[in-house]
Short mmCIF file of N, CA and C in Angstrom, two decimals:
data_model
loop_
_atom_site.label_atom_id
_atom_site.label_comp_id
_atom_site.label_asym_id
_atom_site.label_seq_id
_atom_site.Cartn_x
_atom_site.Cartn_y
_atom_site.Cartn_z
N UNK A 280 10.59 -3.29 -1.70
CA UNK A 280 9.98 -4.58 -1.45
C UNK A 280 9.11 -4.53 -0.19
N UNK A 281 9.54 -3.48 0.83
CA UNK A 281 8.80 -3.82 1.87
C UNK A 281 7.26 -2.61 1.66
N UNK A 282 7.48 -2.38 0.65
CA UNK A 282 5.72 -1.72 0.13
C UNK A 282 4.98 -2.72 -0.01
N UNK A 283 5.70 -3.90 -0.63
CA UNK A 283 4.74 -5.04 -1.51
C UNK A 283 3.33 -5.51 -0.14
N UNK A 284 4.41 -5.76 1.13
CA UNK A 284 3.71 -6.29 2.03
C UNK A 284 2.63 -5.10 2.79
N UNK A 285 1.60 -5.77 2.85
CA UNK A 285 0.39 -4.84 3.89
C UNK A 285 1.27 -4.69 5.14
N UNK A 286 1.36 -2.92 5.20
CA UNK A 286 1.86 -2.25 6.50
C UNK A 286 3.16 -2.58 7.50
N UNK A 287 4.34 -2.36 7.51
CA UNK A 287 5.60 -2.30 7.83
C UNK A 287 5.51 -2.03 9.39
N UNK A 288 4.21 -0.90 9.93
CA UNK A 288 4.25 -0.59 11.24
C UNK A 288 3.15 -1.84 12.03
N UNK A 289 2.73 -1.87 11.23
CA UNK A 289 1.78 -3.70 12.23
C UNK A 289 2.83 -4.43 12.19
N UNK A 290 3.71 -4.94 11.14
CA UNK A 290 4.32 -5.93 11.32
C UNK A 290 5.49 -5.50 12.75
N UNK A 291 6.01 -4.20 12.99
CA UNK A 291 6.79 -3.63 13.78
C UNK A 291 5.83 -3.51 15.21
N UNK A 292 5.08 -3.59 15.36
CA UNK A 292 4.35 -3.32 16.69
C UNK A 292 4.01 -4.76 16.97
N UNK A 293 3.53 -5.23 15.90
CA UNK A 293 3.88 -7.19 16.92
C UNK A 293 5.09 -7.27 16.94
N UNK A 294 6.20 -7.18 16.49
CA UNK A 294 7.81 -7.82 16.62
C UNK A 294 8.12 -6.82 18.30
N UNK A 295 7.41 -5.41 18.47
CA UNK A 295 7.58 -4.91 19.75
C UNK A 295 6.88 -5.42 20.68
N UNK A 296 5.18 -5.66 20.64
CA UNK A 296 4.98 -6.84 21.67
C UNK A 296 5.58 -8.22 21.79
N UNK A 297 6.31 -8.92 21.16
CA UNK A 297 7.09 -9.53 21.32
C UNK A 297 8.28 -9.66 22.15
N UNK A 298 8.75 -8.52 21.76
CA UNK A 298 10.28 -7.99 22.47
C UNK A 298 10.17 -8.02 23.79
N UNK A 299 8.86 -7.20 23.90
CA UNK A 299 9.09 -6.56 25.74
C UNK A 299 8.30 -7.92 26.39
N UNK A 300 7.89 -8.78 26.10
CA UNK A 300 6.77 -10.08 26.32
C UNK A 300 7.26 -10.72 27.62
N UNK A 301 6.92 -10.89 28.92
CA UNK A 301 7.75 -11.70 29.53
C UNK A 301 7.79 -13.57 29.08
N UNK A 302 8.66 -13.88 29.62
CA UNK A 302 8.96 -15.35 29.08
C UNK A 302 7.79 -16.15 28.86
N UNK A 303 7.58 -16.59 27.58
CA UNK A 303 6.31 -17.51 27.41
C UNK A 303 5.46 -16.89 26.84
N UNK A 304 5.53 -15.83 26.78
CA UNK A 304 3.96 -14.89 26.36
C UNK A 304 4.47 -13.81 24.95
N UNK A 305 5.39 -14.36 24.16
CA UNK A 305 5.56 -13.60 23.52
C UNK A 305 4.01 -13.58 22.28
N UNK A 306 3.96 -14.91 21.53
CA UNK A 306 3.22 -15.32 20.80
C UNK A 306 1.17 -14.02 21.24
N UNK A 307 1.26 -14.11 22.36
CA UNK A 307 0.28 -13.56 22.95
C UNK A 307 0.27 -12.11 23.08
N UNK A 308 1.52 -11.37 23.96
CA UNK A 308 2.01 -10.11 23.38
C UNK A 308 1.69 -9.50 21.99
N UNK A 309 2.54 -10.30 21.15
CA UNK A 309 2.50 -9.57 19.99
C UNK A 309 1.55 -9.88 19.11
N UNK A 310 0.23 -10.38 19.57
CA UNK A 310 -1.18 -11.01 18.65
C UNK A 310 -1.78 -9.29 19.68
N UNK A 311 -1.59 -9.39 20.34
CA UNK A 311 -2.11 -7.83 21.61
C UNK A 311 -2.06 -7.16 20.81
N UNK A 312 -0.58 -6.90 20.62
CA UNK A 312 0.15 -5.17 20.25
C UNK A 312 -0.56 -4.94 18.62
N UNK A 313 -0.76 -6.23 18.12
CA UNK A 313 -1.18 -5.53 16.28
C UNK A 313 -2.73 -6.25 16.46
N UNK A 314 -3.53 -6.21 17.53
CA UNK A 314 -4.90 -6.62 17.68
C UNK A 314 -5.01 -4.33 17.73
N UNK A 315 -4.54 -4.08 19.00
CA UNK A 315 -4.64 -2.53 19.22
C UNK A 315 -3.96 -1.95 17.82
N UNK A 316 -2.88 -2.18 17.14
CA UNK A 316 -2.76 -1.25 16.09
C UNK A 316 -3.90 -0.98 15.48
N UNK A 317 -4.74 -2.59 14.99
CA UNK A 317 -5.41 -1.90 13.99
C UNK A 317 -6.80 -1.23 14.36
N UNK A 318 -6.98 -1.54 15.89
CA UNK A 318 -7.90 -1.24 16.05
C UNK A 318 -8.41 0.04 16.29
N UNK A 319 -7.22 1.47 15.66
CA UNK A 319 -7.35 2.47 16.05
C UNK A 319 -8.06 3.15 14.39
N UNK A 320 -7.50 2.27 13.59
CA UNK A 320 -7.79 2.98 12.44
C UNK A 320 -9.41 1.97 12.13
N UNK A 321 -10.00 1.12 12.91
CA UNK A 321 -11.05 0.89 12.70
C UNK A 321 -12.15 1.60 13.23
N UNK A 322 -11.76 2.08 14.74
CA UNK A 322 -12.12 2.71 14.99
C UNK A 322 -12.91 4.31 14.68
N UNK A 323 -11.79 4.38 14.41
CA UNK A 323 -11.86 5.78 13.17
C UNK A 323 -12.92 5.75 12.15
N UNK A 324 -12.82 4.80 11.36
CA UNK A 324 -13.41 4.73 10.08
C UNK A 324 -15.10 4.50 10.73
N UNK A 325 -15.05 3.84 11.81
CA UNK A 325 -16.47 3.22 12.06
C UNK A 325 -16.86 4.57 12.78
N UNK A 326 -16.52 5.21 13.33
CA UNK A 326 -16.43 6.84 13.87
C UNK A 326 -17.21 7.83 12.78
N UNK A 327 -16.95 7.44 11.67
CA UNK A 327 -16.52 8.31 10.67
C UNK A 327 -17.93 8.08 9.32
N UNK A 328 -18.53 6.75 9.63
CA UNK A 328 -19.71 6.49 9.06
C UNK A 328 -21.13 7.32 8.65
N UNK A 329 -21.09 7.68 9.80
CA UNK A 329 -22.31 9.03 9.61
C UNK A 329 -22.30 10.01 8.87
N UNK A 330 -20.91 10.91 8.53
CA UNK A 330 -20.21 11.88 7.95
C UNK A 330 -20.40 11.15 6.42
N UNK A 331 -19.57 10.22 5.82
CA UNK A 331 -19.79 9.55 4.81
C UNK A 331 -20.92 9.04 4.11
N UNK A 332 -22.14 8.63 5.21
CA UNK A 332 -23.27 8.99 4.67
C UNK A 332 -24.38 10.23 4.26
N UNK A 333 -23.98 11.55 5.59
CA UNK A 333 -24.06 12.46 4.86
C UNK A 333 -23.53 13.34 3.84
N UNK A 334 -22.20 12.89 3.79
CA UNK A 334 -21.32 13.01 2.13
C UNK A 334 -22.35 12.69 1.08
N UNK A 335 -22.41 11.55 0.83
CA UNK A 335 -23.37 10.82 -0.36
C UNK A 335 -24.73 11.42 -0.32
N UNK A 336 -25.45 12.18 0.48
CA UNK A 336 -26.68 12.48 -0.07
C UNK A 336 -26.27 13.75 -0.55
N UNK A 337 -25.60 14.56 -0.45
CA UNK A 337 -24.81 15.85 -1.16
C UNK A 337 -23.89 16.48 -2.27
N UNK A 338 -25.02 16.10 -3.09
CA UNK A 338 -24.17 16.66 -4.40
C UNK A 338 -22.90 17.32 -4.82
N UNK A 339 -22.72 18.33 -3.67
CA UNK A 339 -21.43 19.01 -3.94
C UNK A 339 -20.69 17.79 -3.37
N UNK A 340 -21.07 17.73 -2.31
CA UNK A 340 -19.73 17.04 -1.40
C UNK A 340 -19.14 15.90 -2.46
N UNK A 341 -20.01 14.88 -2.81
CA UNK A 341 -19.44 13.98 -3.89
C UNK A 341 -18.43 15.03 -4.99
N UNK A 342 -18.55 16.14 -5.11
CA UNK A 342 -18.07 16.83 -6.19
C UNK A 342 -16.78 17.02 -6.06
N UNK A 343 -16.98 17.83 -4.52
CA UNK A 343 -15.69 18.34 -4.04
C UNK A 343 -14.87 16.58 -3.61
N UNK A 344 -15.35 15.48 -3.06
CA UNK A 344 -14.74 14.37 -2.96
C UNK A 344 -13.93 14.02 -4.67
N UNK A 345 -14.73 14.10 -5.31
CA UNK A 345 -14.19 13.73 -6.79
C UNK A 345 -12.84 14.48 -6.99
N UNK A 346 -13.09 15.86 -7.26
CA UNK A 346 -11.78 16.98 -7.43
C UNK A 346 -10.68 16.64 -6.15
N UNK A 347 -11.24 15.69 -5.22
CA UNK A 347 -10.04 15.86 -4.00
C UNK A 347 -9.25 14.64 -4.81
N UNK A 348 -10.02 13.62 -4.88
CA UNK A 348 -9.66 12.08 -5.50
C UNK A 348 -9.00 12.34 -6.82
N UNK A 349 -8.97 13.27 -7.58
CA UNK A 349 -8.22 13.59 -8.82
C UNK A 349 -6.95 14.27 -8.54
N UNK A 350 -7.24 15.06 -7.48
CA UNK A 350 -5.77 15.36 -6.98
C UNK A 350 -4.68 15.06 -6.37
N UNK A 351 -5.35 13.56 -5.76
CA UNK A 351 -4.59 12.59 -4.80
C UNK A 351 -3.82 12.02 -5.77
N UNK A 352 -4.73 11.51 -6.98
CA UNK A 352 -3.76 10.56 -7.93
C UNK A 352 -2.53 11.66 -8.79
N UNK A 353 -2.82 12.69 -8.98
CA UNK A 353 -1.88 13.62 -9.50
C UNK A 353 -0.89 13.58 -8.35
N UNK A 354 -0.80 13.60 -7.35
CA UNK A 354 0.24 13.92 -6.62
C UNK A 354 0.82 12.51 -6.01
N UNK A 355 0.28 11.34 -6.05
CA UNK A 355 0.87 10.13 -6.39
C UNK A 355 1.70 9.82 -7.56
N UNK A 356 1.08 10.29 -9.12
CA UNK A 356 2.09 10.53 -9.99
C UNK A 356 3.02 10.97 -9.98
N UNK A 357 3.21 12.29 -9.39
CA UNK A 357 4.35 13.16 -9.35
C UNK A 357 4.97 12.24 -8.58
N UNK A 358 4.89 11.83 -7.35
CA UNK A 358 6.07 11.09 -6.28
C UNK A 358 6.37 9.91 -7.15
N UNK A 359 5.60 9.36 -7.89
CA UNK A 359 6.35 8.09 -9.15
C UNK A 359 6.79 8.35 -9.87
N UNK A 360 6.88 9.39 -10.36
CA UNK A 360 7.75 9.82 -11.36
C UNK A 360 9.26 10.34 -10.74
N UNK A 361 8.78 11.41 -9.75
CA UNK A 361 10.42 11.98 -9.36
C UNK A 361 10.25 11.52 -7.56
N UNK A 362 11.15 10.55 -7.07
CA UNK A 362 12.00 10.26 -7.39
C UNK A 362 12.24 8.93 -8.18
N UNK A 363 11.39 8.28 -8.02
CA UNK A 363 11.61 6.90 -8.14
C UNK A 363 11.14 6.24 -9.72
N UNK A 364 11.01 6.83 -10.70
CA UNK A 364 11.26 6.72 -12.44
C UNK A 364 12.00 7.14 -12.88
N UNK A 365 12.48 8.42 -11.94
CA UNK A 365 13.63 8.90 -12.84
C UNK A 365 15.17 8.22 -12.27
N UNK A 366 15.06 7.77 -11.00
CA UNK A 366 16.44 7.28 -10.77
C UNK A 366 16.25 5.53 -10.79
N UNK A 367 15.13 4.92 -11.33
CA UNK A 367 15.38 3.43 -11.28
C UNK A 367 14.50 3.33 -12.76
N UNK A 368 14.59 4.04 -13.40
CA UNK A 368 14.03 3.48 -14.96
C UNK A 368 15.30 3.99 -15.88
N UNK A 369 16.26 3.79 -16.39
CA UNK A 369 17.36 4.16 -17.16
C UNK A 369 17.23 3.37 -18.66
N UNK A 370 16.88 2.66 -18.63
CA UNK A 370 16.97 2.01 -20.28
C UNK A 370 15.55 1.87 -20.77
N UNK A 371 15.84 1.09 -21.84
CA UNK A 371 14.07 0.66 -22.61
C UNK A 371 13.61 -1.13 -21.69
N UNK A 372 14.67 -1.52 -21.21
CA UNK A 372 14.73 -2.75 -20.80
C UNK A 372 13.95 -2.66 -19.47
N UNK A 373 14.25 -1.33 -18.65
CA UNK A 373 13.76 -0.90 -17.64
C UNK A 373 12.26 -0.65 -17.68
N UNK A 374 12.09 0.02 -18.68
CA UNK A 374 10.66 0.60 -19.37
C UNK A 374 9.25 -0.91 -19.45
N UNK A 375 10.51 -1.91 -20.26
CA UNK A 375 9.76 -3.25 -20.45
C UNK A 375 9.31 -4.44 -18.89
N UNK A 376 10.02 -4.38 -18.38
CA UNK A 376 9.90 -4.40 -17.11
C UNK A 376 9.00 -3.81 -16.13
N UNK A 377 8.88 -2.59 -15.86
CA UNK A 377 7.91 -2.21 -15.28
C UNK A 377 6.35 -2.19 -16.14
N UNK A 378 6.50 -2.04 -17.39
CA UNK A 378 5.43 -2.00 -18.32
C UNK A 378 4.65 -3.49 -17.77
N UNK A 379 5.41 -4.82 -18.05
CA UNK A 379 5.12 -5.90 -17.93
C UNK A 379 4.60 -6.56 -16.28
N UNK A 380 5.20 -5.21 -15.54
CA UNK A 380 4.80 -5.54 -14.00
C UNK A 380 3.03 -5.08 -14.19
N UNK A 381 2.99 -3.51 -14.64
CA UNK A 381 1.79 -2.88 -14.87
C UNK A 381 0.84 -3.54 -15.33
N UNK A 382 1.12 -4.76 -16.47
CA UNK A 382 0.32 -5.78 -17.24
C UNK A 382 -0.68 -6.38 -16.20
N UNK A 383 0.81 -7.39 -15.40
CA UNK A 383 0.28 -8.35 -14.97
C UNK A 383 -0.24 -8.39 -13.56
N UNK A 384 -0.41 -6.76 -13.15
CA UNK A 384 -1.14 -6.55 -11.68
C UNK A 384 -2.46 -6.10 -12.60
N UNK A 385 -2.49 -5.24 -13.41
CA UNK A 385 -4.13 -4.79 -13.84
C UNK A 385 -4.72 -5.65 -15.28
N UNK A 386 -4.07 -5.95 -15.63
CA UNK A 386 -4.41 -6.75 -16.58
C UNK A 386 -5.31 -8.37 -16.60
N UNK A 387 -3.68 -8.98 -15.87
CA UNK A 387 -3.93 -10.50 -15.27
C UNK A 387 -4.17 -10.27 -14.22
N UNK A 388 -4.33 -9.63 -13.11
CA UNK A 388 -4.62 -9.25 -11.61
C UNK A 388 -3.55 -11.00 -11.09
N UNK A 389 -2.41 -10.84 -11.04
CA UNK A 389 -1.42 -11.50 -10.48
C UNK A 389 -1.22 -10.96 -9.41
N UNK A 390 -0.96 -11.64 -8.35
CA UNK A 390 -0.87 -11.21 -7.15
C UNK A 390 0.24 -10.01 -6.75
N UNK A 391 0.26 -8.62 -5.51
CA UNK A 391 1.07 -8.42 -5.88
C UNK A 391 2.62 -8.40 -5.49
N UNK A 392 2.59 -9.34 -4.67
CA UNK A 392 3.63 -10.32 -3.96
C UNK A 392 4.52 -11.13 -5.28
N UNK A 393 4.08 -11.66 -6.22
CA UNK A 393 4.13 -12.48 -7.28
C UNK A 393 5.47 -11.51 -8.14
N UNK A 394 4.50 -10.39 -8.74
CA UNK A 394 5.17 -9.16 -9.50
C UNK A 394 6.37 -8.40 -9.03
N UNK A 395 6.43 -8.46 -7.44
CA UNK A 395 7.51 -7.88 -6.92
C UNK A 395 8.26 -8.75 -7.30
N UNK A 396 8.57 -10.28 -7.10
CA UNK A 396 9.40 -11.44 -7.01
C UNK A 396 9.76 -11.00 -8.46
N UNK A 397 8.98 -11.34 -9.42
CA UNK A 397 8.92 -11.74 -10.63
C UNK A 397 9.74 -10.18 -11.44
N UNK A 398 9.54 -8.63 -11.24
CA UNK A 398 10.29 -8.15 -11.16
C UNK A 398 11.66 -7.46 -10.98
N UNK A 399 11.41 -8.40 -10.08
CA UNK A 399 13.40 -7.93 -9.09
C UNK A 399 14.17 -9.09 -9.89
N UNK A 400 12.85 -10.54 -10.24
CA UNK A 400 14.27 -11.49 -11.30
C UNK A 400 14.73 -10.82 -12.14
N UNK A 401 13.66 -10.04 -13.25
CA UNK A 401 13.70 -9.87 -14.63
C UNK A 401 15.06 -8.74 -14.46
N UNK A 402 15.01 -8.00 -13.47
CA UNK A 402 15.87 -6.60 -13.42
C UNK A 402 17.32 -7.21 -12.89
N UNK A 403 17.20 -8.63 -12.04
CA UNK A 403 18.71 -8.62 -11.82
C UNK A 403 19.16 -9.33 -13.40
N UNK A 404 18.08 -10.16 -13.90
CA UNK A 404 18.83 -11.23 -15.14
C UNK A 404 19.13 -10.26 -16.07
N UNK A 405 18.34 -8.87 -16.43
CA UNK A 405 19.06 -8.05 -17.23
C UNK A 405 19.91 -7.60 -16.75
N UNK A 406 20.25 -7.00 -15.39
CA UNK A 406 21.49 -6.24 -14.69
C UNK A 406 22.99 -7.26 -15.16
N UNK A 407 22.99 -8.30 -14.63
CA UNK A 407 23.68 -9.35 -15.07
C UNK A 407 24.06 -10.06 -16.26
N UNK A 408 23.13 -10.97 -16.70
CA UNK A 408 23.13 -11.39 -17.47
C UNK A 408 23.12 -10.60 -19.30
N UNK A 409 22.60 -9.94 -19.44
CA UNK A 409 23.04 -9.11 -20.35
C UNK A 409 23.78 -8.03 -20.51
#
C-alpha cells in the first residue's frame, strides 16, 4: 500500500524536518526538508537536458535508449512475477482480482489510490467471506 502513494522518502524527510523543528516551526521545517528533497532530483534532470537533447538527434542513441527501455520492463516483470505473483496470487479468485485492478488503472484510468482501496476490499471479502 505504501507504493500506491508518490514516494515514502519525501513523505519521511518532512515527518524528519518536523521532528528536529524547534517549537512552533515544525509546519515550516518540514515544508524545508521535502522543498530540498525534491530539489535534488530536479536538479539533476534539469542538469541532464543537454545530454537528452543530444540523445534525440542520434539515431543510435534512441536505439540503444529503446533496447535499454525493453530491458527495464523485462526486469520489472521478473520482480512481479517472483516474488510477489507467486506468493500473493494462489487461486483463480486471486487472478480475477488483480486482472480487474489491471482493467480499471489502464482501461478506465481509475485513480491509483482508488484500485489499491478497491483491491484490498475485494481480497479481504474473498479471504473472509467466502
Amino acid at each position: 500500500m505504501a507504493q500506491a502513494v508518490p514516494g515514502p522518502l519525501f513523505t519521511f524527510s518532512a515527518y524528519l524536518g518536523a521532528a528536529v523543528a524547534p517549537a512552533g516551526l515544525a509546519l515550516l521545517w518540514s515544508a524545508v526538508a521535502l522543498l530540498f528533497m525534491f530539489l535534488s532530483g530536479l536538479l539533476i534532470a534539469l542538469a541532464s537536458l543537454p545530454l537528452w537533447t543530444w540523445l534525440g538527434h542520434h539515431p543510435w542513441a534512441r536505439a540503444a535508449l529503446a533496447g535499454i527501455n525493453a530491458a527495464v520492463v523485462g526486469v520489472l516483470g521478473a520482480a512481479l512475477y517472483n516474488p510477489i505473483w507467486t506468493s500473493a496470487v494462489g487461486s483463480g479468485a486471486d487472478v480475477a482480482v488483480a486482472a480487474a485492478g489491471f482493467l480499471l488503472l489502464e482501461r478506465w484510468r481509475v485513480a491509483p489510490l482508488a484500485v489499491v482501496v478497491l483491491c484490498v476490499a475485494a481480497a479481504l471479502s474473498i479471504r473472509f467471506l467466502l
